[in-house]
Short mmCIF file of C-alpha atoms in Angstrom, two decimals:
data_model
loop_
_atom_site.label_atom_id
_atom_site.label_comp_id
_atom_site.label_asym_id
_atom_site.label_seq_id
_atom_site.Cartn_x
_atom_site.Cartn_y
_atom_site.Cartn_z
CA MET A 1 -22.18 75.89 127.93
CA ILE A 2 -22.22 75.44 131.78
CA ARG A 3 -22.31 71.65 132.58
CA VAL A 4 -23.39 71.08 136.20
CA LEU A 5 -23.13 68.00 138.35
CA VAL A 6 -25.84 67.77 141.10
CA ILE A 7 -24.91 65.45 143.97
CA ASP A 8 -27.59 64.88 146.56
CA ASP A 9 -28.80 61.57 148.19
CA ASP A 10 -32.28 62.89 148.56
CA ASP A 11 -34.25 62.14 145.29
CA ILE A 12 -36.67 64.97 145.84
CA ALA A 13 -33.95 67.74 146.58
CA ARG A 14 -31.82 66.37 143.73
CA GLU A 15 -34.70 66.54 141.25
CA ALA A 16 -35.69 70.16 142.46
CA MET A 17 -32.00 71.15 141.95
CA CYS A 18 -31.87 69.63 138.47
CA ALA A 19 -35.23 71.20 137.58
CA VAL A 20 -33.95 74.65 138.54
CA LEU A 21 -30.72 74.21 136.72
CA VAL A 22 -32.37 72.91 133.47
CA LYS A 23 -34.93 75.63 133.39
CA ALA A 24 -32.03 78.19 133.75
CA GLY A 25 -30.40 76.55 130.61
CA PHE A 26 -27.57 74.47 132.02
CA TYR A 27 -26.70 70.97 130.86
CA VAL A 28 -27.27 68.92 134.06
CA PHE A 29 -25.89 65.57 135.33
CA GLU A 30 -26.79 64.10 138.49
CA LEU A 31 -25.52 61.54 141.08
CA ALA A 32 -27.31 60.14 144.18
CA THR A 33 -23.95 59.52 145.84
CA PRO A 34 -20.46 61.16 145.68
CA ILE A 35 -19.02 57.87 144.69
CA GLY A 36 -17.59 58.43 141.29
CA ALA A 37 -17.93 62.09 141.06
CA THR A 38 -14.43 62.77 139.95
CA SER A 39 -14.73 60.45 137.07
CA VAL A 40 -17.97 62.02 136.00
CA ILE A 41 -16.50 65.53 136.32
CA LYS A 42 -13.54 64.63 134.11
CA ARG A 43 -15.28 62.44 131.68
CA ASP A 44 -18.20 64.80 131.03
CA GLY A 45 -16.43 68.07 131.16
CA ILE A 46 -18.37 69.36 134.19
CA THR A 47 -17.77 73.13 134.88
CA ALA A 48 -19.62 73.33 138.27
CA VAL A 49 -20.79 70.99 141.12
CA ALA A 50 -23.87 71.59 143.39
CA LEU A 51 -23.19 69.63 146.44
CA ASP A 52 -25.50 68.64 149.33
CA ILE A 53 -23.63 68.75 152.61
CA ASN A 54 -25.26 65.92 154.51
CA MET A 55 -24.82 62.70 152.69
CA PRO A 56 -24.29 59.06 154.18
CA THR A 57 -21.03 58.06 152.29
CA ILE A 58 -19.04 61.23 152.35
CA ASN A 59 -20.36 64.76 153.31
CA GLY A 60 -20.38 67.30 150.64
CA ASP A 61 -17.88 69.57 152.39
CA LYS A 62 -15.32 66.83 152.57
CA LEU A 63 -15.78 66.07 148.79
CA ALA A 64 -15.62 69.88 148.13
CA LYS A 65 -12.33 69.89 149.92
CA LEU A 66 -10.94 66.95 147.88
CA LEU A 67 -12.17 68.39 144.63
CA ARG A 68 -10.43 71.77 145.58
CA GLU A 69 -7.18 69.94 146.27
CA ASN A 70 -7.15 68.20 142.88
CA ALA A 71 -5.05 70.42 140.67
CA GLN A 72 -6.69 68.97 137.58
CA LEU A 73 -9.87 70.51 138.81
CA ALA A 74 -8.76 74.04 139.50
CA ASN A 75 -11.39 75.56 137.23
CA LEU A 76 -14.34 73.56 138.71
CA GLY A 77 -16.97 75.91 140.36
CA ILE A 78 -18.13 74.44 143.68
CA VAL A 79 -21.48 75.42 145.30
CA LEU A 80 -22.47 73.83 148.67
CA VAL A 81 -26.30 73.33 149.23
CA SER A 82 -27.93 72.64 152.52
CA GLY A 83 -30.82 73.20 154.80
CA CYS A 84 -28.57 74.03 157.76
CA ASP A 85 -27.98 77.42 159.23
CA ILE A 86 -26.70 79.98 156.62
CA GLU A 87 -23.88 81.30 158.81
CA GLN A 88 -22.74 77.58 159.54
CA LEU A 89 -22.87 76.91 155.76
CA SER A 90 -20.98 80.13 154.97
CA ALA A 91 -18.29 79.15 157.42
CA LEU A 92 -18.11 75.68 155.94
CA GLY A 93 -17.90 77.02 152.48
CA GLU A 94 -15.04 79.24 153.27
CA LYS A 95 -13.20 76.45 155.07
CA VAL A 96 -13.22 74.06 152.06
CA GLY A 97 -12.70 76.63 149.30
CA ALA A 98 -16.17 76.54 147.81
CA ASP A 99 -17.27 79.29 145.44
CA GLY A 100 -20.79 79.77 146.75
CA ILE A 101 -23.43 78.48 149.12
CA VAL A 102 -27.17 78.14 148.67
CA SER A 103 -29.78 77.30 151.35
CA LYS A 104 -32.29 74.70 150.16
CA SER A 105 -35.00 77.02 151.09
CA LYS A 106 -33.85 79.36 148.29
CA LEU A 107 -33.07 76.94 145.57
CA HIS A 108 -35.44 78.45 143.11
CA VAL A 109 -34.07 81.93 143.16
CA ALA A 110 -30.46 81.29 144.27
CA LEU A 111 -29.05 78.08 142.71
CA ALA A 112 -28.56 79.08 139.19
CA PRO A 113 -27.05 82.50 139.90
CA ALA A 114 -24.66 80.88 142.46
CA ILE A 115 -23.64 78.39 139.68
CA GLU A 116 -23.03 81.12 137.17
CA ARG A 117 -21.01 83.27 139.80
CA ALA A 118 -18.95 80.21 140.65
CA VAL A 119 -18.09 79.47 136.91
CA ALA A 120 -17.41 83.03 136.34
CA ALA A 121 -15.09 83.29 139.37
CA ARG A 122 -13.09 80.17 138.29
CA ALA A 123 -12.78 81.40 134.72
CA GLY A 124 -11.35 84.57 136.13
CA LYS A 125 -14.21 86.81 134.71
CA SER A 126 -15.45 88.00 137.98
CA THR A 127 -15.18 87.36 141.80
CA PRO A 128 -17.75 87.45 144.36
CA PRO A 129 -17.66 90.73 146.45
CA ALA A 130 -15.61 90.55 149.62
CA SER A 131 -18.44 91.79 151.84
CA VAL A 132 -20.57 88.83 150.81
CA PRO A 133 -18.32 85.84 150.14
CA PHE A 134 -21.14 83.41 149.53
CA PRO A 135 -24.31 85.22 148.14
CA ASN A 136 -27.25 82.96 148.31
CA VAL A 137 -29.76 85.20 146.48
CA GLY A 138 -29.80 86.58 142.96
CA PRO A 139 -31.90 87.18 139.91
CA PRO A 140 -32.78 84.15 137.90
CA SER A 141 -30.85 83.32 134.73
CA SER A 142 -32.46 84.27 131.52
CA SER A 143 -30.67 81.75 129.34
CA ARG A 144 -32.52 78.67 128.18
CA ARG A 145 -30.97 75.55 127.01
CA PRO A 146 -32.13 71.99 126.84
CA ARG A 147 -31.02 69.39 129.33
#
């Protein structure tokens, strides 16, 4: 089962992300701040993280870089989420080693597939195509699991 940690300081955005992921059948955890994220990831067996970029304590891209540098979290899928320009988000994702990006304007159609691709890529089952390193649109997941 895919276990996703959603980190976003904006309550409405965080709830929207959680709702999309629960509907897709993922087991979802949430934090309003990146503080303590590593502990939650390890304790709860998180398989992927959806990170907002702009947060007051530490930006999501900086947290993503720290998570990616942690050898114990090598299998963790990381998806950056932001309302910023998609080209800027893509460049940032590549820089920090994220497995995917999603524009907040495309959450309902893109978040669950991006999480699935990130988990699959980290599990070695598939990799995103080289021509589209961070796809942000895809078909909705058909699996259904309770939160």
